[in-house]
Amino acid sequence: MSGRDVKSMTRDELAGEIASLGLPSFRAGQIFDWLHVRGVTSFDEMTNLPKTLRAQLSETFELRSCTVVRRQVSRDETVKYLFRLIDGECIESVLMHYKYGYTLCVSSQVGCKMGCAFCASTIGGFVRSLTASEILSQIHAAQRDRGVRVSHVVLMGMGEPLDNFDNVMRFLDLVSDEKGLNIGMRNVSLSTCGLVPRIYDLMERRYQLTLSISIHAPNDAIRSQIMPVNRRYPMDELLKACRKYAETTGRRISFEYTMIRGVNDSDACARELAGRLRGMLAHVNLIPANEFSESPFARSGTDTVERFAEVLRKNGVNATIRRSLGSDIDASCGQLRLRSQKEVDPH
Ligand code: SAH
């Protein structure tokens, strides 16, 4: 199998491929539907195509999908998947059930190169970026496994989505295609640690998605200590890009703030943060830091988190506290990590 990655093709690109094979155009529509709506994992499942055509397609194209290696179900019914990709690399995704439906938290890379000190995704380094088809396949595999429909997607799993810009943009176009999964951009969130030039690139696309910024600190001194990316793109530049983004797209920016005991959780930090965000179309989501064995950090206490939120609100900034799901199975923010299949199944 060495053909081109068929599930990463847009509807127009697929139509072009099908035409160049001399096939009637309705075949492209059928194939797109099998790939994107039903999320099949082989051409053989495309039962309304003649057998000879299915064979021809599997010789011409590569069909990337995710295989479930492990499924863990949390007490709160959150499901964490370990998926295997075509080359044997593994990624994690998390399915969450809310009143309004199912949200899947997808990974965009195998590993991560951003090096945030408090995040498990960075342990083990970076292996490779995912293709659009591999990001989509996480949704397909979860839907099939649970027999549910995913209505919301958050690009908040392993990896830095804006460090895999082209594939992630392709993913966004495909996931929102009305003939595909048809998940509207307003139901998609993309989180970034702050790659400033790529934030401007994303702005140019005018997507109606929710942009989340992992801010985690009120100033450069603290931020550079815990997030190496801040040394390249300091807070002034980042917040300038955020202001411009919010003005241009009309979309409120969501700032994620992981609360680490004794590092970034003082009243002074809250006031300083409020000062920097004031006047921006913004919202702060506080996340008590999730712990993992290698992490040197401890989470802030509940009282501290609530006080921090109060100080933000008193200073004119919207703030909420994120409910943590799946913590008993290490499925919460910052707990997804590079794993090999061997770790789970040594045979
Ligand atoms: N690379 C992107 C996407 C990851 S989203 C980004 O940095 O935004 C995952 C979110 O969880 C990010 O906001 C990340 O900073 C946060 N996070 C990482 N480690 C965490 C931890 N130990 N506890 C709570 N949140 C954490």
Short mmCIF file of C-alpha atoms and ligand atoms in Angstrom, two decimals:
data_model
loop_
_atom_site.label_atom_id
_atom_site.label_comp_id
_atom_site.label_asym_id
_atom_site.label_seq_id
_atom_site.Cartn_x
_atom_site.Cartn_y
_atom_site.Cartn_z
CA MET A 1 0.00 0.00 0.00
CA SER A 2 1.73 3.13 -1.12
CA GLY A 3 -0.98 5.11 -2.88
CA ARG A 4 -2.07 8.58 -1.97
CA ASP A 5 -3.92 9.30 1.25
CA VAL A 6 -7.52 9.31 0.01
CA LYS A 7 -9.24 10.43 3.23
CA SER A 8 -7.15 13.61 3.32
CA MET A 9 -8.46 14.71 -0.08
CA THR A 10 -11.10 17.42 -0.21
CA ARG A 11 -14.32 16.65 -2.05
CA ASP A 12 -13.06 18.54 -5.13
CA GLU A 13 -9.70 16.80 -5.09
CA LEU A 14 -11.36 13.40 -4.83
CA ALA A 15 -13.69 14.26 -7.69
CA GLY A 16 -10.64 15.14 -9.79
CA GLU A 17 -8.94 11.84 -8.96
CA ILE A 18 -12.03 9.83 -9.80
CA ALA A 19 -12.45 11.67 -13.10
CA SER A 20 -8.82 11.04 -14.00
CA LEU A 21 -9.41 7.32 -13.48
CA GLY A 22 -12.14 7.60 -16.11
CA LEU A 23 -14.94 6.87 -13.63
CA PRO A 24 -18.35 8.56 -13.54
CA SER A 25 -18.60 11.49 -11.14
CA PHE A 26 -21.27 9.96 -8.90
CA ARG A 27 -18.64 7.45 -7.74
CA ALA A 28 -16.71 10.26 -6.09
CA GLY A 29 -19.79 11.19 -4.05
CA GLN A 30 -20.31 7.58 -2.98
CA ILE A 31 -16.68 7.17 -1.97
CA PHE A 32 -16.60 10.47 -0.06
CA ASP A 33 -19.70 9.36 1.85
CA TRP A 34 -18.19 6.00 2.80
CA LEU A 35 -14.96 7.62 3.90
CA HIS A 36 -16.29 10.60 5.80
CA VAL A 37 -19.83 9.89 6.95
CA ARG A 38 -19.58 6.20 7.62
CA GLY A 39 -15.87 6.18 8.37
CA VAL A 40 -15.12 2.80 6.81
CA THR A 41 -11.65 1.38 7.25
CA SER A 42 -11.38 -0.53 3.96
CA PHE A 43 -12.57 -0.17 0.38
CA ASP A 44 -14.17 -3.59 0.72
CA GLU A 45 -16.82 -2.13 2.98
CA MET A 46 -18.01 0.15 0.14
CA THR A 47 -20.75 -2.29 -0.81
CA ASN A 48 -22.46 -0.15 -3.44
CA LEU A 49 -19.30 -0.19 -5.57
CA PRO A 50 -18.52 -3.08 -7.95
CA LYS A 51 -15.92 -5.50 -6.58
CA THR A 52 -13.48 -4.72 -9.37
CA LEU A 53 -13.68 -1.02 -8.58
CA ARG A 54 -13.04 -1.66 -4.89
CA ALA A 55 -9.94 -3.64 -5.83
CA GLN A 56 -8.79 -0.87 -8.18
CA LEU A 57 -9.26 1.75 -5.49
CA SER A 58 -7.31 -0.18 -2.88
CA GLU A 59 -4.42 -0.49 -5.31
CA THR A 60 -4.53 3.20 -6.15
CA PHE A 61 -5.08 4.79 -2.76
CA GLU A 62 -4.04 4.45 0.82
CA LEU A 63 -6.82 4.53 3.42
CA ARG A 64 -5.60 5.69 6.80
CA SER A 65 -7.59 4.77 9.89
CA CYS A 66 -7.20 4.35 13.64
CA THR A 67 -7.27 0.94 15.31
CA VAL A 68 -8.33 0.73 18.94
CA VAL A 69 -5.42 -0.64 20.97
CA ARG A 70 -6.93 0.16 24.34
CA ARG A 71 -10.15 1.69 25.66
CA GLN A 72 -10.38 2.97 29.23
CA VAL A 73 -13.68 4.11 30.71
CA SER A 74 -13.64 6.55 33.59
CA ARG A 75 -16.07 6.73 36.52
CA ASP A 76 -17.59 9.81 34.88
CA GLU A 77 -18.03 7.81 31.61
CA THR A 78 -15.27 9.63 29.81
CA VAL A 79 -13.54 7.24 27.42
CA LYS A 80 -9.84 7.41 26.65
CA TYR A 81 -8.60 5.65 23.54
CA LEU A 82 -5.17 4.53 22.57
CA PHE A 83 -5.21 4.32 18.78
CA ARG A 84 -2.66 2.75 16.47
CA LEU A 85 -1.83 4.46 13.19
CA ILE A 86 -0.78 2.94 9.88
CA ASP A 87 2.95 3.01 10.76
CA GLY A 88 2.47 1.55 14.24
CA GLU A 89 2.74 4.88 16.08
CA CYS A 90 0.11 5.46 18.75
CA ILE A 91 -1.96 8.45 19.84
CA GLU A 92 -4.57 9.12 22.52
CA SER A 93 -8.04 10.68 22.16
CA VAL A 94 -10.71 11.37 24.76
CA LEU A 95 -14.49 11.11 24.33
CA MET A 96 -16.54 13.21 26.73
CA HIS A 97 -20.29 13.18 27.26
CA TYR A 98 -21.99 16.49 27.95
CA LYS A 99 -25.65 17.44 28.09
CA TYR A 100 -25.44 18.79 24.57
CA GLY A 101 -23.74 15.76 23.08
CA TYR A 102 -20.40 14.07 22.61
CA THR A 103 -17.14 15.96 22.37
CA LEU A 104 -13.98 14.31 21.11
CA CYS A 105 -10.61 15.67 22.13
CA VAL A 106 -8.26 14.77 19.27
CA SER A 107 -4.49 14.67 18.96
CA SER A 108 -2.77 16.50 16.13
CA GLN A 109 0.76 15.08 16.49
CA VAL A 110 2.51 11.99 17.82
CA GLY A 111 4.34 13.55 20.76
CA CYS A 112 5.00 17.28 21.03
CA LYS A 113 8.00 19.57 20.64
CA MET A 114 6.74 22.54 22.64
CA GLY A 115 8.24 21.37 25.94
CA CYS A 116 5.79 22.92 28.43
CA ALA A 117 7.11 21.97 31.87
CA PHE A 118 3.74 20.92 33.31
CA CYS A 119 2.47 18.78 30.39
CA ALA A 120 2.88 15.02 29.94
CA SER A 121 2.54 15.21 26.14
CA THR A 122 6.04 16.55 25.91
CA ILE A 123 7.72 13.60 27.67
CA GLY A 124 9.28 11.37 25.03
CA GLY A 125 9.56 14.23 22.59
CA PHE A 126 8.15 14.59 19.11
CA VAL A 127 7.72 11.82 16.58
CA ARG A 128 5.64 13.16 13.68
CA SER A 129 2.64 15.22 12.67
CA LEU A 130 -0.67 13.58 11.83
CA THR A 131 -2.29 13.78 8.41
CA ALA A 132 -5.79 15.24 8.08
CA SER A 133 -7.11 11.71 7.60
CA GLU A 134 -5.54 10.56 10.85
CA ILE A 135 -7.13 13.40 12.80
CA LEU A 136 -10.51 12.62 11.19
CA SER A 137 -10.10 8.91 11.83
CA GLN A 138 -10.02 9.49 15.58
CA ILE A 139 -13.61 10.74 15.28
CA HIS A 140 -14.63 7.87 13.02
CA ALA A 141 -13.10 5.25 15.29
CA ALA A 142 -14.68 6.67 18.45
CA GLN A 143 -18.09 6.97 16.79
CA ARG A 144 -17.96 3.41 15.57
CA ASP A 145 -16.66 2.04 18.84
CA ARG A 146 -19.40 3.70 20.92
CA GLY A 147 -22.19 3.80 18.34
CA VAL A 148 -22.64 7.53 18.93
CA ARG A 149 -22.34 10.70 16.92
CA VAL A 150 -19.68 13.20 17.88
CA SER A 151 -21.06 16.74 17.70
CA HIS A 152 -18.12 18.77 19.01
CA VAL A 153 -14.39 18.50 18.44
CA VAL A 154 -11.58 20.04 20.45
CA LEU A 155 -8.04 20.08 19.08
CA MET A 156 -6.66 19.78 22.58
CA GLY A 157 -5.06 16.36 22.64
CA MET A 158 -1.42 15.57 22.15
CA GLY A 159 0.58 17.92 19.96
CA GLU A 160 0.53 21.57 18.93
CA PRO A 161 -2.10 22.01 16.19
CA LEU A 162 -0.57 25.18 14.77
CA ASP A 163 2.77 23.39 14.44
CA ASN A 164 0.97 21.11 11.95
CA PHE A 165 -0.78 23.96 10.20
CA ASP A 166 -1.54 22.65 6.71
CA ASN A 167 -2.83 19.27 7.83
CA VAL A 168 -4.94 20.82 10.57
CA MET A 169 -6.48 23.33 8.12
CA ARG A 170 -7.27 20.47 5.77
CA PHE A 171 -8.82 18.60 8.69
CA LEU A 172 -10.99 21.63 9.53
CA ASP A 173 -12.23 21.91 5.95
CA LEU A 174 -13.05 18.20 5.83
CA VAL A 175 -14.68 17.84 9.24
CA SER A 176 -17.01 20.75 8.49
CA ASP A 177 -17.86 19.62 4.95
CA GLU A 178 -21.63 19.32 4.77
CA LYS A 179 -21.29 16.10 2.80
CA GLY A 180 -18.86 14.75 5.36
CA LEU A 181 -19.06 14.73 9.17
CA ASN A 182 -20.66 18.17 8.91
CA ILE A 183 -19.45 19.37 12.28
CA GLY A 184 -19.89 23.14 12.14
CA MET A 185 -16.91 25.36 12.91
CA ARG A 186 -18.78 26.79 15.89
CA ASN A 187 -18.56 23.33 17.42
CA VAL A 188 -14.80 23.18 17.00
CA SER A 189 -12.14 24.54 19.37
CA LEU A 190 -8.48 24.80 18.57
CA SER A 191 -5.95 25.30 21.34
CA THR A 192 -2.45 26.67 20.85
CA CYS A 193 0.47 27.44 23.13
CA GLY A 194 0.96 30.63 21.12
CA LEU A 195 2.72 30.31 17.75
CA VAL A 196 2.11 33.94 16.86
CA PRO A 197 2.69 33.90 13.06
CA ARG A 198 0.35 30.94 12.71
CA ILE A 199 -2.35 32.74 14.72
CA TYR A 200 -2.30 35.44 12.02
CA ASP A 201 -2.44 32.74 9.34
CA LEU A 202 -5.45 31.19 11.02
CA MET A 203 -7.11 34.60 11.31
CA GLU A 204 -6.88 35.00 7.52
CA ARG A 205 -9.12 31.97 7.12
CA ARG A 206 -11.96 33.62 9.05
CA TYR A 207 -13.10 30.33 10.52
CA GLN A 208 -15.85 30.60 13.10
CA LEU A 209 -14.12 28.15 15.44
CA THR A 210 -13.18 28.96 19.03
CA LEU A 211 -9.53 29.81 19.46
CA SER A 212 -8.10 28.84 22.83
CA ILE A 213 -4.78 30.21 23.97
CA SER A 214 -2.76 28.36 26.60
CA ILE A 215 -1.70 31.42 28.55
CA HIS A 216 -0.96 30.01 32.02
CA ALA A 217 0.86 33.09 33.33
CA PRO A 218 0.36 36.85 33.72
CA ASN A 219 3.88 37.89 32.67
CA ASP A 220 6.94 36.83 30.69
CA ALA A 221 9.02 35.97 33.75
CA ILE A 222 6.64 33.21 34.86
CA ARG A 223 5.53 32.18 31.38
CA SER A 224 9.05 31.71 30.02
CA GLN A 225 9.87 29.54 33.01
CA ILE A 226 7.11 27.03 32.31
CA MET A 227 6.58 27.47 28.54
CA PRO A 228 9.69 27.61 26.31
CA VAL A 229 7.58 28.96 23.41
CA ASN A 230 7.29 32.24 25.32
CA ARG A 231 10.97 32.97 24.76
CA ARG A 232 10.28 33.04 21.04
CA TYR A 233 6.89 34.75 21.14
CA PRO A 234 6.62 36.84 24.33
CA MET A 235 3.30 37.83 25.82
CA ASP A 236 3.07 41.30 24.30
CA GLU A 237 3.31 39.87 20.80
CA LEU A 238 0.94 37.05 21.66
CA LEU A 239 -1.71 39.30 23.17
CA LYS A 240 -1.41 41.73 20.28
CA ALA A 241 -2.15 38.86 17.90
CA CYS A 242 -5.08 37.80 20.09
CA ARG A 243 -6.60 41.29 20.07
CA LYS A 244 -6.29 41.46 16.32
CA TYR A 245 -7.74 37.96 15.96
CA ALA A 246 -10.77 38.78 18.11
CA GLU A 247 -11.41 42.06 16.28
CA THR A 248 -11.05 40.51 12.85
CA THR A 249 -13.08 37.36 13.39
CA GLY A 250 -15.55 38.75 15.94
CA ARG A 251 -14.94 35.61 17.98
CA ARG A 252 -14.23 35.68 21.67
CA ILE A 253 -10.89 34.19 22.62
CA SER A 254 -10.72 31.61 25.34
CA PHE A 255 -7.61 31.71 27.54
CA GLU A 256 -6.66 28.53 29.33
CA TYR A 257 -4.91 29.03 32.64
CA THR A 258 -3.54 25.93 34.36
CA MET A 259 -3.27 26.67 38.06
CA ILE A 260 -0.03 25.45 39.59
CA ARG A 261 0.47 25.80 43.33
CA GLY A 262 2.92 28.53 44.26
CA VAL A 263 3.84 29.23 40.64
CA ASN A 264 1.05 31.25 39.03
CA ASP A 265 -1.87 31.19 41.47
CA SER A 266 -1.48 34.30 43.67
CA ASP A 267 -3.94 37.20 43.86
CA ALA A 268 -1.24 39.39 42.37
CA CYS A 269 -1.08 37.05 39.35
CA ALA A 270 -4.84 37.30 38.91
CA ARG A 271 -4.77 41.08 39.03
CA GLU A 272 -1.88 41.28 36.61
CA LEU A 273 -3.60 38.91 34.19
CA ALA A 274 -6.82 40.89 34.38
CA GLY A 275 -4.88 44.06 33.60
CA ARG A 276 -3.42 42.52 30.48
CA LEU A 277 -6.70 41.11 29.18
CA ARG A 278 -8.93 44.04 30.00
CA GLY A 279 -10.91 45.34 27.06
CA MET A 280 -10.36 42.22 24.97
CA LEU A 281 -13.18 39.97 23.79
CA ALA A 282 -11.96 37.24 26.10
CA HIS A 283 -12.82 34.57 28.59
CA VAL A 284 -10.51 32.78 31.04
CA ASN A 285 -10.90 29.08 31.73
CA LEU A 286 -9.08 28.03 34.89
CA ILE A 287 -7.79 24.45 35.00
CA PRO A 288 -6.46 23.13 38.32
CA ALA A 289 -3.18 21.52 37.19
CA ASN A 290 -3.47 17.80 36.68
CA GLU A 291 -0.68 15.82 38.24
CA PHE A 292 1.30 12.93 36.74
CA SER A 293 4.21 10.95 38.08
CA GLU A 294 7.04 12.89 36.39
CA SER A 295 5.56 16.32 37.11
CA PRO A 296 7.31 18.47 39.71
CA PHE A 297 4.17 20.62 40.08
CA ALA A 298 1.17 20.45 42.39
CA ARG A 299 -2.32 21.71 41.65
CA SER A 300 -3.70 24.76 43.40
CA GLY A 301 -6.34 24.15 46.06
CA THR A 302 -10.03 24.60 45.25
CA ASP A 303 -10.24 27.74 47.40
CA THR A 304 -7.30 29.30 45.62
CA VAL A 305 -8.83 28.56 42.22
CA GLU A 306 -12.14 30.08 43.25
CA ARG A 307 -10.45 33.14 44.65
CA PHE A 308 -8.42 33.59 41.48
CA ALA A 309 -11.64 33.49 39.45
CA GLU A 310 -13.24 36.06 41.75
CA VAL A 311 -10.30 38.46 41.40
CA LEU A 312 -10.50 38.17 37.62
CA ARG A 313 -14.23 38.87 37.64
CA LYS A 314 -13.87 41.84 40.00
CA ASN A 315 -11.36 43.22 37.55
CA GLY A 316 -13.70 42.91 34.62
CA VAL A 317 -12.62 39.60 33.08
CA ASN A 318 -14.96 36.64 32.49
CA ALA A 319 -13.72 33.53 34.23
CA THR A 320 -14.91 29.97 34.69
CA ILE A 321 -13.38 26.89 36.26
CA ARG A 322 -13.02 23.86 34.01
CA ARG A 323 -14.63 20.70 35.27
CA SER A 324 -12.05 17.97 35.06
CA LEU A 325 -13.19 14.78 33.34
CA GLY A 326 -11.47 11.43 33.22
CA SER A 327 -8.82 12.15 35.85
CA ASP A 328 -8.98 8.59 37.23
CA ILE A 329 -7.78 7.26 33.85
CA ASP A 330 -5.23 10.03 33.18
CA ALA A 331 -7.44 11.45 30.45
CA SER A 332 -7.51 15.06 31.67
CA CYS A 333 -5.78 18.12 30.22
CA GLY A 334 -2.06 17.65 29.99
CA GLN A 335 -2.18 13.95 30.83
CA LEU A 336 -2.15 12.53 27.29
CA ARG A 337 1.22 11.18 26.35
CA LEU A 338 3.33 9.28 23.89
CA ARG A 339 2.78 5.55 24.35
CA SER A 340 3.79 2.53 22.43
CA GLN A 341 1.57 -0.40 21.74
CA LYS A 342 4.08 -2.64 23.53
CA GLU A 343 3.44 -0.84 26.79
CA VAL A 344 -0.16 -2.06 26.63
CA ASP A 345 0.23 -5.40 24.92
CA PRO A 346 3.72 -6.84 25.32
CA HIS A 347 3.05 -9.68 22.83
N1 SAH B 1 -0.53 22.29 22.30
C1 SAH B 1 -1.82 22.92 22.42
C2 SAH B 1 -2.93 21.91 22.55
C3 SAH B 1 -2.96 21.17 23.88
S1 SAH B 1 -4.44 21.54 24.70
C4 SAH B 1 -1.79 23.92 23.55
O1 SAH B 1 -0.78 24.01 24.22
O2 SAH B 1 -2.74 24.64 23.72
C5 SAH B 1 -4.16 20.93 26.27
C6 SAH B 1 -4.35 22.00 27.33
O3 SAH B 1 -4.05 21.44 28.62
C7 SAH B 1 -3.41 23.16 27.14
O4 SAH B 1 -4.00 24.34 27.54
C8 SAH B 1 -2.30 22.79 28.09
O5 SAH B 1 -1.48 23.87 28.42
C9 SAH B 1 -3.09 22.25 29.26
N2 SAH B 1 -2.29 21.44 30.17
C10 SAH B 1 -1.10 20.86 29.92
N3 SAH B 1 -0.66 20.20 31.00
C11 SAH B 1 -1.59 20.37 31.94
C12 SAH B 1 -1.72 19.92 33.28
N4 SAH B 1 -0.78 19.17 33.84
N5 SAH B 1 -2.82 20.26 33.95
C13 SAH B 1 -3.79 21.01 33.38
N6 SAH B 1 -3.74 21.45 32.12
C14 SAH B 1 -2.64 21.15 31.41
#
